[in-house]
mmCIF file of C-alpha atoms in Angstrom:
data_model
loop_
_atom_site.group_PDB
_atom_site.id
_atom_site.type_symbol
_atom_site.label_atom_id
_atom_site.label_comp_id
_atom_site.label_asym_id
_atom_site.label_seq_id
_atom_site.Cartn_x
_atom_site.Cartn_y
_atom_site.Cartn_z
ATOM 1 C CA UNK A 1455 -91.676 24.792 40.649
ATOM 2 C CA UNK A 1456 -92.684 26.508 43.652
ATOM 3 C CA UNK A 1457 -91.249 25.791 47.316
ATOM 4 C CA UNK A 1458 -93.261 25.615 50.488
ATOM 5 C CA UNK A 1459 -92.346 27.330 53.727
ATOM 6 C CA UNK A 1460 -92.737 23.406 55.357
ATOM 7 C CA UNK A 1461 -90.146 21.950 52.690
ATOM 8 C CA UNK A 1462 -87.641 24.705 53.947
ATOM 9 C CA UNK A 1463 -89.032 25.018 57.703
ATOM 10 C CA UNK A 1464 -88.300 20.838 58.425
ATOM 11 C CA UNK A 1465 -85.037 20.187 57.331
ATOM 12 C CA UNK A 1466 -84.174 23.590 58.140
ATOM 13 C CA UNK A 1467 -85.085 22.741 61.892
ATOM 14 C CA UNK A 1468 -84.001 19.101 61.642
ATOM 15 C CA UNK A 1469 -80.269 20.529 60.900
ATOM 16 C CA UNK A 1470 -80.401 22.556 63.532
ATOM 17 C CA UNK A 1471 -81.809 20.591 66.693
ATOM 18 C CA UNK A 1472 -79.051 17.798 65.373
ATOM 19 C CA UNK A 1473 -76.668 19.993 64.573
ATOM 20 C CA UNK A 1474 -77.462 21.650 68.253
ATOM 21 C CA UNK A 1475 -77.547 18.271 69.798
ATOM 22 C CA UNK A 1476 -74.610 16.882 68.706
ATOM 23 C CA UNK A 1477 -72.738 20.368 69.689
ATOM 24 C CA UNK A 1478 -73.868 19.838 73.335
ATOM 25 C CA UNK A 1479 -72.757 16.044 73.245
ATOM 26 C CA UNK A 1480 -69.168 17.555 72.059
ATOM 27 C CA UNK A 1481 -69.166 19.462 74.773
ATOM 28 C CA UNK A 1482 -70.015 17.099 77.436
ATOM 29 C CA UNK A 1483 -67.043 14.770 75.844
ATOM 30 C CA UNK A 1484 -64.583 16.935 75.722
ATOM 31 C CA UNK A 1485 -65.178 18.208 79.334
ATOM 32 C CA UNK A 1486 -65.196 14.498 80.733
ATOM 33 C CA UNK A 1487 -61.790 14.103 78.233
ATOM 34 C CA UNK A 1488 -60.212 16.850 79.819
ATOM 35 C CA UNK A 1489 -60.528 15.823 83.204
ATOM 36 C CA UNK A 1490 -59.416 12.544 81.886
ATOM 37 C CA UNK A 1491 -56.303 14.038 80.189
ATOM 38 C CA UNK A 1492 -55.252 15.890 83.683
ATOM 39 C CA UNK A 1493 -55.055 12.406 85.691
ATOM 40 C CA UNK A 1494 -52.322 11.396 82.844
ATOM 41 C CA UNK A 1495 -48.721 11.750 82.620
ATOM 42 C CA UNK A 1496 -47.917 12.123 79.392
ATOM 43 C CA UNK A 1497 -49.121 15.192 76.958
ATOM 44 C CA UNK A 1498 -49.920 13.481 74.014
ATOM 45 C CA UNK A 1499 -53.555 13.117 75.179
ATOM 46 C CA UNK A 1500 -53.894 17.007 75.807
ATOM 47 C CA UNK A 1501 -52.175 17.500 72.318
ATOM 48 C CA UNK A 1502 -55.209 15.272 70.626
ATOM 49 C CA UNK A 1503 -57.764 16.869 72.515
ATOM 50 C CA UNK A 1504 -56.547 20.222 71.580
ATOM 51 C CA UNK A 1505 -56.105 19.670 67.868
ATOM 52 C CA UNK A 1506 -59.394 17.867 67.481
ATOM 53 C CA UNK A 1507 -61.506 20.342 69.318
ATOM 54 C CA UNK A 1508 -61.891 23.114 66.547
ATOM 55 C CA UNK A 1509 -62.253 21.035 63.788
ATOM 56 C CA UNK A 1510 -64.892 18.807 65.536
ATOM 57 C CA UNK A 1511 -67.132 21.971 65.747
ATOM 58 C CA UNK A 1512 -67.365 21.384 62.035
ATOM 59 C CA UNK A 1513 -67.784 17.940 62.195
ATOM 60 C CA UNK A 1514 -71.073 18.388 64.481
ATOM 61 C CA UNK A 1515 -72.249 21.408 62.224
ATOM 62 C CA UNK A 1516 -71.820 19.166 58.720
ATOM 63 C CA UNK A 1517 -73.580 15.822 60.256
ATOM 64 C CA UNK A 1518 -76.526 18.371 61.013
ATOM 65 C CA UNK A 1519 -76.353 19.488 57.941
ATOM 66 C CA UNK A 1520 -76.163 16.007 56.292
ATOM 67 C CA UNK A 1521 -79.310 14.881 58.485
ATOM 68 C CA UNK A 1522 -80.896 18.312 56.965
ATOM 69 C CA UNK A 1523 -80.426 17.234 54.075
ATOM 70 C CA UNK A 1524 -81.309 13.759 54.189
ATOM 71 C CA UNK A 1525 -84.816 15.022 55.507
ATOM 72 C CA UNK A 1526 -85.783 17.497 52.896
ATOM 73 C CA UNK A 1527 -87.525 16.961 49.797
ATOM 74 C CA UNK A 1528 -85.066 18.827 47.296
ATOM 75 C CA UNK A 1529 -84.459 17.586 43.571
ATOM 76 C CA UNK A 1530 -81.375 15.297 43.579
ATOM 77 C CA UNK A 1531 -79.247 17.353 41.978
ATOM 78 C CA UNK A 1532 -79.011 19.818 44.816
ATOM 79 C CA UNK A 1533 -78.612 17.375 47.417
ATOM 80 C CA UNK A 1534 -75.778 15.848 45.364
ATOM 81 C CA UNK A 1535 -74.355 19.053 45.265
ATOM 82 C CA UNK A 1536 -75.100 19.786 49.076
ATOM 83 C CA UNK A 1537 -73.644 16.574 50.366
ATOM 84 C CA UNK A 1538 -70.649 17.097 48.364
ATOM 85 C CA UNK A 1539 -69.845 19.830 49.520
ATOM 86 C CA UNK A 1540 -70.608 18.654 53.142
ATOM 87 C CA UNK A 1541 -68.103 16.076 51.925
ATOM 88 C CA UNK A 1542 -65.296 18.661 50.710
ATOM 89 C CA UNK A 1543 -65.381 20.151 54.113
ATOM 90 C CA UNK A 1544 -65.197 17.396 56.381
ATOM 91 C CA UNK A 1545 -62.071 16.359 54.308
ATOM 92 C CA UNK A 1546 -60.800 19.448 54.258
ATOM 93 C CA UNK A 1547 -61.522 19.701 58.132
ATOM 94 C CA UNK A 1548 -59.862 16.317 58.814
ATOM 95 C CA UNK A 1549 -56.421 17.121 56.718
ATOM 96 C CA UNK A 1550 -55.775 20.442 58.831
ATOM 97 C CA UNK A 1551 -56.632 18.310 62.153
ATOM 98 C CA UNK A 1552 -54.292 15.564 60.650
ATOM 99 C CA UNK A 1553 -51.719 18.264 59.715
ATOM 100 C CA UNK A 1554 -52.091 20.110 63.128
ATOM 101 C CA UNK A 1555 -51.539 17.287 65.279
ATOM 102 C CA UNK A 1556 -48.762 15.125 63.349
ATOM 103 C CA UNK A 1557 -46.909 18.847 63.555
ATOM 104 C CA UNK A 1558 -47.728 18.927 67.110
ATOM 105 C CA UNK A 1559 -47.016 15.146 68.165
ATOM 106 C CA UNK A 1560 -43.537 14.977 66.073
ATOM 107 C CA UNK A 1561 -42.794 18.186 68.574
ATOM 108 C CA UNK A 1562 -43.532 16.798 71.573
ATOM 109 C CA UNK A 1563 -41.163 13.618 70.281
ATOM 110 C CA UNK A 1564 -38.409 15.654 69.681
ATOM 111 C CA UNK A 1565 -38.933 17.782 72.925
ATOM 112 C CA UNK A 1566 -39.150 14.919 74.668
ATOM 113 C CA UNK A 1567 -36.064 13.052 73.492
ATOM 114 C CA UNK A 1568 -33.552 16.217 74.071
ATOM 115 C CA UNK A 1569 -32.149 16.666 70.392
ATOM 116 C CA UNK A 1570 -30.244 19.468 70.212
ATOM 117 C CA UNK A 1571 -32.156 20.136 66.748
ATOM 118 C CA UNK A 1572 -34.763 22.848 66.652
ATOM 119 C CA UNK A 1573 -38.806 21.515 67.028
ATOM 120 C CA UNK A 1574 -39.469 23.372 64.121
ATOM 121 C CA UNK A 1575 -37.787 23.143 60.610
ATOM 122 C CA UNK A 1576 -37.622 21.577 57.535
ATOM 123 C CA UNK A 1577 -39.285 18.075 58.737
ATOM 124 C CA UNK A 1578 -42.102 19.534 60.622
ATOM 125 C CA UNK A 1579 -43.046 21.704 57.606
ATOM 126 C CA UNK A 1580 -42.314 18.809 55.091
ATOM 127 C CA UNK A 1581 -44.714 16.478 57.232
ATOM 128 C CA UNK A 1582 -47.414 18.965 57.403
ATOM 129 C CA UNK A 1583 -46.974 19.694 53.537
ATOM 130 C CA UNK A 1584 -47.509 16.193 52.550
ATOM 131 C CA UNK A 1585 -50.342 16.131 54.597
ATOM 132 C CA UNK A 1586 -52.045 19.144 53.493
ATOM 133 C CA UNK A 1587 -51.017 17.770 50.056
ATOM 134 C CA UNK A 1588 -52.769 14.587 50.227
ATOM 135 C CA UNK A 1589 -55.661 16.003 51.035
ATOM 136 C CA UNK A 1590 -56.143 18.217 48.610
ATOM 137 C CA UNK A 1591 -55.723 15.595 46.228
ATOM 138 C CA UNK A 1592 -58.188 13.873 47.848
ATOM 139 C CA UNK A 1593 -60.704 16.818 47.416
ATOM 140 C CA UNK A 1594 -59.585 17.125 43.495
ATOM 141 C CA UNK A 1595 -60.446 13.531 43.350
ATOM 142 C CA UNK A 1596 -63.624 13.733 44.649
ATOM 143 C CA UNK A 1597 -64.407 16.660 42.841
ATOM 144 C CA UNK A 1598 -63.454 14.586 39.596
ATOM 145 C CA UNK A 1599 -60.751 15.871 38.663
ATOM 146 C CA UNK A 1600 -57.878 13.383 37.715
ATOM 147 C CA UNK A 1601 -55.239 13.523 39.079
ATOM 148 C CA UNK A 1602 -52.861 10.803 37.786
ATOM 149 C CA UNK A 1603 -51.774 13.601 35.251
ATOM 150 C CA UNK A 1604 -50.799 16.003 38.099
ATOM 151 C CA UNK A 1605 -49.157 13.524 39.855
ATOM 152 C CA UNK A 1606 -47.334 12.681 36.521
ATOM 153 C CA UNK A 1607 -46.545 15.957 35.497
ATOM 154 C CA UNK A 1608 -45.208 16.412 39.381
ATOM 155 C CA UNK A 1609 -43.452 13.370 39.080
ATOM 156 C CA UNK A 1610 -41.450 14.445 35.807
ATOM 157 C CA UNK A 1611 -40.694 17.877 37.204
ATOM 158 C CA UNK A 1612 -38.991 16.407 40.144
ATOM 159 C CA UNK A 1613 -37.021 14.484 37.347
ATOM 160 C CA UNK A 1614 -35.838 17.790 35.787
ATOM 161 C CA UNK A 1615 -34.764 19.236 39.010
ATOM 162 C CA UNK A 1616 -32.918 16.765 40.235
ATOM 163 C CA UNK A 1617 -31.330 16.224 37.089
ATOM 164 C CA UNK A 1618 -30.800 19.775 37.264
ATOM 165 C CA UNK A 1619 -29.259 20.011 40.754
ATOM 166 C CA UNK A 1620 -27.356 16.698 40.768
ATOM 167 C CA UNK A 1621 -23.991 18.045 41.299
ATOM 168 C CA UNK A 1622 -25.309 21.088 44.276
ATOM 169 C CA UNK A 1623 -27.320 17.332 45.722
ATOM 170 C CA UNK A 1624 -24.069 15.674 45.290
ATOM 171 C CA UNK A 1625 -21.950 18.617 46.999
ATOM 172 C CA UNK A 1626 -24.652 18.817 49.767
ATOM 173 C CA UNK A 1627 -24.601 15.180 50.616
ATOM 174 C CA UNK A 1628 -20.706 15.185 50.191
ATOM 175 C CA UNK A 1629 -20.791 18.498 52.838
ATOM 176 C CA UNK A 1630 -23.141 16.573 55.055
ATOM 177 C CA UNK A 1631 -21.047 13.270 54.964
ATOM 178 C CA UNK A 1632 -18.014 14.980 56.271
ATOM 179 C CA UNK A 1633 -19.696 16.695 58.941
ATOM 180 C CA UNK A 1634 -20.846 13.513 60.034
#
């Protein structure tokens, strides 16, 4: 099975001028969405442009790739294996974005309301965790890998540690009662 220089050359070039096109298009956006953000009071909309600006650099270079993809004349099974991993990244792209700006935003919140609790902690690392977490299931799941036993097996761990700890939990909560 022999491979032509045009069966590389096309979607080779088609990746790149859409890859390229949508890269210029991101650019233009997020240029009119800054000056947009500056007229606004609030920061939230400079927090979202900031956390999605990386990650849509990948976004642009994967749809180019997809469109590559889509053009060429490869055997199915390596454009199933192409696309999915096109897939894995977006994904994985999206969770950090999603991680990023949830840490970011729930900062801002508590800035903004004047706790006298610290921005960062055990919340804003639990919230990013779960995040992060759910993701990579996501990815295990696409890859086809189940993971209702992981889960499971998760599920009866935390069983055995809280069973474990109950009376330190039950000291802890007591300790955080009274301070109350």
């Amino acid at each position: 099975m022999s491979v032509g220089l045009k069966e590389i050359v096309i979607p080779a070039a088609a990746a790149l001028i859409s890859a390229s096109v949508l890269l210029i298009a991101r650019s233009v956006a997020f240029r009119f969405l800054h000056r947009w953000a500056e007229k606004t009071e609030t920061k939230v909309d400079d927090i979202i442009i900031k956390s999605l600006k990386t990650p849509s650099i990948y976004w642009c270079i994967a749809i180019g790739l997809y469109i590559g993809v889509a053009v060429s004349d490869f055997p199915e099974k390596y454009v199933f294996y192409f696309s999915r991993a096109i897939h894995i990244i977006v994904i994985l792209s999206i969770t950090i974005a999603t991680a990023s700006l949830s840490g970011k935003i729930s900062k801002n919140y508590i800035q903004k309301l004047d706790l006298p609790i610290p921005t960062t902690g055990l919340a804003y690392g639990i919230l990013k965790g779960t995040i992060l977490v759910v993701g990579f299931l996501i990815i295990l799941s696409l890859l086809g890998v189940s993971i209702t036993p992981l889960i499971t097996a998760l599920g009866v761990g935390g069983l055995a540690v809280a069973l474990a700890l109950q009376d330190t939990l039950a000291n802890l909560f007591a300790g955080i009662h009274i301070l109350v």
